[in-house]
Amino acid sequence: MVMMNFLTERLPDSINVQGVEYPIQTDFRTILRYSAQMDTIEEDNLTEIISCMKIVIYRDFPDDISSAISALNWFIKCGREEKRNRPSNKLLGVNSNQPFDFFIDGELIWSAFRRNDVYGIDLLEVPHLHWWKFIAMLDDLPEDTRLHRIMDYRTIDTTNKNLSKEMRDVYSALQRYYKIRAVKDQRNEELIKALKEGRDPTPYL
């Protein structure tokens, strides 16, 4: 796959798999549903993978599943190539924590886009927003949005010697509070809590 010029070329509405164009659904909500479902599927469960990919691919389905997944991943990455020689996290003053999650931070993303001084777009009402446009706008959210501030809390390097002990304690507490936990981890925590409190653990099994 080659990198496209966002400003001069039409945004893709299909993926190329071994020379054949397969029309896809490009709305950001469809891609989010696909990505969320793919995260729950085991790598060797071909039946579920194909079923999940049909969320995005319109009609005919590629025979080469591996190539189809690669093409979809190219689309989800907005045709961007991995940049080399990125400055180290230490130099940037950040850690390796996940900065945000589309599911957990959904309300914050919606409210940031909804602000009139940002985009004034209601993501719940907009009929269609191309995935590439959505990601470009998400990446450019101003620093004064609550989402941006929470992302900073999650990723600041609390071992930075330039921070006072008081600030390190504050940021460490904020990181614990806003930490993104996998659904499985959250369920395990709730299960342990239910057992400790003598409650029925069945809902968390």
Short mmCIF file of C-alpha atoms in Angstrom, two decimals:
data_model
loop_
_atom_site.label_atom_id
_atom_site.label_comp_id
_atom_site.label_asym_id
_atom_site.label_seq_id
_atom_site.Cartn_x
_atom_site.Cartn_y
_atom_site.Cartn_z
CA MET A 1 0.00 0.00 0.00
CA VAL A 2 1.23 3.50 -0.83
CA MET A 3 0.70 6.65 1.20
CA MET A 4 -1.94 8.99 -0.21
CA ASN A 5 -1.98 12.78 -0.29
CA PHE A 6 -4.87 13.75 1.97
CA LEU A 7 -5.42 17.10 0.23
CA THR A 8 -5.19 16.13 -3.43
CA GLU A 9 -6.60 12.61 -3.66
CA ARG A 10 -10.09 11.33 -3.01
CA LEU A 11 -10.35 9.50 0.30
CA PRO A 12 -10.59 5.74 -0.28
CA ASP A 13 -13.93 3.99 -0.18
CA SER A 14 -12.47 0.59 -1.04
CA ILE A 15 -9.47 -1.58 -0.22
CA ASN A 16 -7.21 -3.23 -2.76
CA VAL A 17 -6.63 -6.93 -2.18
CA GLN A 18 -4.32 -8.54 -4.74
CA GLY A 19 -5.31 -6.06 -7.43
CA VAL A 20 -9.06 -6.23 -6.81
CA GLU A 21 -10.96 -3.30 -5.29
CA TYR A 22 -13.42 -4.26 -2.57
CA PRO A 23 -15.90 -1.50 -1.59
CA ILE A 24 -16.04 -0.89 2.15
CA GLN A 25 -18.09 1.11 4.62
CA THR A 26 -15.99 4.11 5.62
CA ASP A 27 -18.02 5.75 8.40
CA PHE A 28 -16.05 6.10 11.64
CA ARG A 29 -18.70 4.23 13.65
CA THR A 30 -18.41 1.16 11.41
CA ILE A 31 -14.62 1.09 11.79
CA LEU A 32 -14.91 1.46 15.58
CA ARG A 33 -17.34 -1.47 15.75
CA TYR A 34 -15.03 -3.57 13.60
CA SER A 35 -11.94 -2.73 15.68
CA ALA A 36 -13.72 -3.38 18.97
CA GLN A 37 -14.98 -6.77 17.81
CA MET A 38 -11.60 -7.79 16.35
CA ASP A 39 -10.01 -7.15 19.76
CA THR A 40 -12.18 -9.90 21.26
CA ILE A 41 -11.38 -12.58 18.65
CA GLU A 42 -8.61 -15.16 18.92
CA GLU A 43 -6.10 -14.98 16.08
CA ASP A 44 -6.83 -18.53 14.89
CA ASN A 45 -10.64 -18.20 14.89
CA LEU A 46 -11.07 -17.76 11.14
CA THR A 47 -14.87 -18.01 11.18
CA GLU A 48 -15.27 -15.12 13.62
CA ILE A 49 -12.60 -13.06 11.87
CA ILE A 50 -14.44 -13.35 8.54
CA SER A 51 -17.76 -12.56 10.22
CA CYS A 52 -16.20 -9.48 11.80
CA MET A 53 -14.65 -8.30 8.53
CA LYS A 54 -18.05 -8.45 6.87
CA ILE A 55 -19.02 -5.52 9.11
CA VAL A 56 -16.81 -3.36 6.88
CA ILE A 57 -16.58 -5.10 3.50
CA TYR A 58 -19.71 -4.64 1.44
CA ARG A 59 -20.38 -7.55 -0.88
CA ASP A 60 -17.84 -9.97 -2.37
CA PHE A 61 -15.29 -11.27 0.09
CA PRO A 62 -11.59 -11.82 -0.69
CA ASP A 63 -10.32 -15.40 -0.72
CA ASP A 64 -7.00 -14.34 0.78
CA ILE A 65 -8.02 -13.47 4.35
CA SER A 66 -4.50 -12.49 5.41
CA SER A 67 -4.19 -9.96 2.57
CA ALA A 68 -7.68 -8.63 3.32
CA ILE A 69 -6.74 -8.04 6.97
CA SER A 70 -3.55 -6.27 5.91
CA ALA A 71 -5.53 -4.04 3.54
CA LEU A 72 -8.07 -3.21 6.23
CA ASN A 73 -5.27 -2.43 8.69
CA TRP A 74 -3.79 -0.06 6.10
CA PHE A 75 -7.16 1.68 5.87
CA ILE A 76 -7.58 1.85 9.66
CA LYS A 77 -4.11 3.41 9.95
CA CYS A 78 -5.28 6.03 7.43
CA GLY A 79 -2.61 4.98 4.97
CA ARG A 80 0.10 6.28 7.29
CA GLU A 81 3.54 4.75 7.30
CA GLU A 82 5.35 4.03 10.53
CA LYS A 83 7.74 6.89 11.24
CA ARG A 84 11.33 6.01 12.04
CA ASN A 85 13.72 7.68 14.45
CA ARG A 86 10.94 8.81 16.76
CA PRO A 87 12.30 10.65 19.83
CA SER A 88 12.44 8.45 22.93
CA ASN A 89 9.65 8.58 25.50
CA LYS A 90 12.21 9.71 28.07
CA LEU A 91 13.16 12.67 25.93
CA LEU A 92 9.50 13.53 25.32
CA GLY A 93 8.68 13.22 29.02
CA VAL A 94 6.02 10.56 28.52
CA ASN A 95 5.52 6.94 29.54
CA SER A 96 4.27 3.95 27.55
CA ASN A 97 0.71 4.02 28.92
CA GLN A 98 -2.21 3.91 26.50
CA PRO A 99 -3.33 7.55 26.12
CA PHE A 100 -6.99 6.94 25.29
CA ASP A 101 -9.59 4.33 24.42
CA PHE A 102 -12.45 4.84 21.99
CA PHE A 103 -14.92 2.96 24.21
CA ILE A 104 -13.89 4.27 27.62
CA ASP A 105 -13.39 7.85 26.39
CA GLY A 106 -16.36 7.92 24.01
CA GLU A 107 -18.20 10.67 25.91
CA LEU A 108 -15.08 12.83 26.07
CA ILE A 109 -14.50 12.45 22.32
CA TRP A 110 -18.13 13.35 21.63
CA SER A 111 -18.06 16.42 23.87
CA ALA A 112 -14.76 17.65 22.40
CA PHE A 113 -16.13 17.45 18.83
CA ARG A 114 -19.42 19.03 19.97
CA ARG A 115 -17.81 22.19 21.35
CA ASN A 116 -18.66 25.14 19.13
CA ASP A 117 -15.13 26.51 19.43
CA VAL A 118 -13.72 23.19 18.17
CA TYR A 119 -15.79 21.54 15.40
CA GLY A 120 -19.40 21.96 16.48
CA ILE A 121 -20.15 18.42 15.25
CA ASP A 122 -22.52 16.07 17.06
CA LEU A 123 -20.98 12.68 16.40
CA LEU A 124 -24.25 11.01 17.40
CA GLU A 125 -26.18 12.87 14.72
CA VAL A 126 -23.76 13.30 11.80
CA PRO A 127 -25.01 10.97 9.01
CA HIS A 128 -21.53 10.05 7.78
CA LEU A 129 -17.97 10.99 8.67
CA HIS A 130 -15.13 9.27 6.82
CA TRP A 131 -12.78 7.41 9.16
CA TRP A 132 -9.73 9.30 7.87
CA LYS A 133 -11.42 12.66 8.47
CA PHE A 134 -12.48 11.58 11.96
CA ILE A 135 -8.93 10.54 12.91
CA ALA A 136 -7.40 13.74 11.48
CA MET A 137 -9.82 15.83 13.54
CA LEU A 138 -9.29 13.69 16.65
CA ASP A 139 -5.53 14.15 16.37
CA ASP A 140 -5.95 17.93 16.19
CA LEU A 141 -8.15 18.45 19.25
CA PRO A 142 -6.95 21.49 21.22
CA GLU A 143 -5.11 21.09 24.51
CA ASP A 144 -7.91 22.66 26.57
CA THR A 145 -10.34 19.80 25.90
CA ARG A 146 -10.90 17.48 28.85
CA LEU A 147 -9.88 14.49 26.74
CA HIS A 148 -6.53 16.09 26.00
CA ARG A 149 -5.92 16.86 29.69
CA ILE A 150 -6.74 13.30 30.74
CA MET A 151 -4.44 11.93 28.03
CA ASP A 152 -1.68 14.10 29.50
CA TYR A 153 -2.39 12.73 32.99
CA ARG A 154 -2.14 9.16 31.73
CA THR A 155 1.09 9.60 29.80
CA ILE A 156 3.22 12.03 31.82
CA ASP A 157 6.47 10.50 33.04
CA THR A 158 6.18 10.58 36.83
CA THR A 159 9.86 9.63 37.18
CA ASN A 160 10.87 12.96 35.62
CA LYS A 161 13.30 14.60 38.03
CA ASN A 162 12.05 18.04 37.02
CA LEU A 163 8.78 17.29 38.83
CA SER A 164 8.55 18.01 42.52
CA LYS A 165 7.62 15.17 44.87
CA GLU A 166 4.20 16.76 45.37
CA MET A 167 3.55 16.87 41.60
CA ARG A 168 4.78 13.29 41.15
CA ASP A 169 2.32 12.19 43.84
CA VAL A 170 -0.51 14.14 42.19
CA TYR A 171 0.18 12.73 38.72
CA SER A 172 0.61 9.20 40.08
CA ALA A 173 -2.81 9.46 41.75
CA LEU A 174 -4.36 10.82 38.55
CA GLN A 175 -2.83 8.00 36.52
CA ARG A 176 -4.29 5.40 38.86
CA TYR A 177 -7.69 7.08 38.63
CA TYR A 178 -7.74 7.46 34.83
CA LYS A 179 -5.85 4.26 33.98
CA ILE A 180 -7.28 2.39 31.02
CA ARG A 181 -7.96 -1.18 32.04
CA ALA A 182 -8.84 -4.00 29.70
CA VAL A 183 -12.37 -5.36 30.04
CA LYS A 184 -10.91 -8.63 31.31
CA ASP A 185 -8.90 -6.83 33.99
CA GLN A 186 -11.94 -4.84 35.10
CA ARG A 187 -14.02 -8.02 35.34
CA ASN A 188 -11.33 -9.72 37.44
CA GLU A 189 -11.19 -6.76 39.81
CA GLU A 190 -14.98 -6.76 40.18
CA LEU A 191 -14.95 -10.54 40.76
CA ILE A 192 -12.37 -10.24 43.55
CA LYS A 193 -14.30 -7.37 45.11
CA ALA A 194 -17.57 -9.35 45.02
CA LEU A 195 -15.89 -12.34 46.69
CA LYS A 196 -14.40 -10.16 49.42
CA GLU A 197 -17.77 -8.55 50.11
CA GLY A 198 -19.62 -11.86 50.12
CA ARG A 199 -21.73 -10.94 47.04
CA ASP A 200 -22.79 -13.22 44.19
CA PRO A 201 -19.77 -13.40 41.82
CA THR A 202 -21.77 -14.96 38.96
CA PRO A 203 -22.13 -11.73 36.89
CA TYR A 204 -18.34 -11.40 36.71
CA LEU A 205 -17.51 -15.01 35.74
#
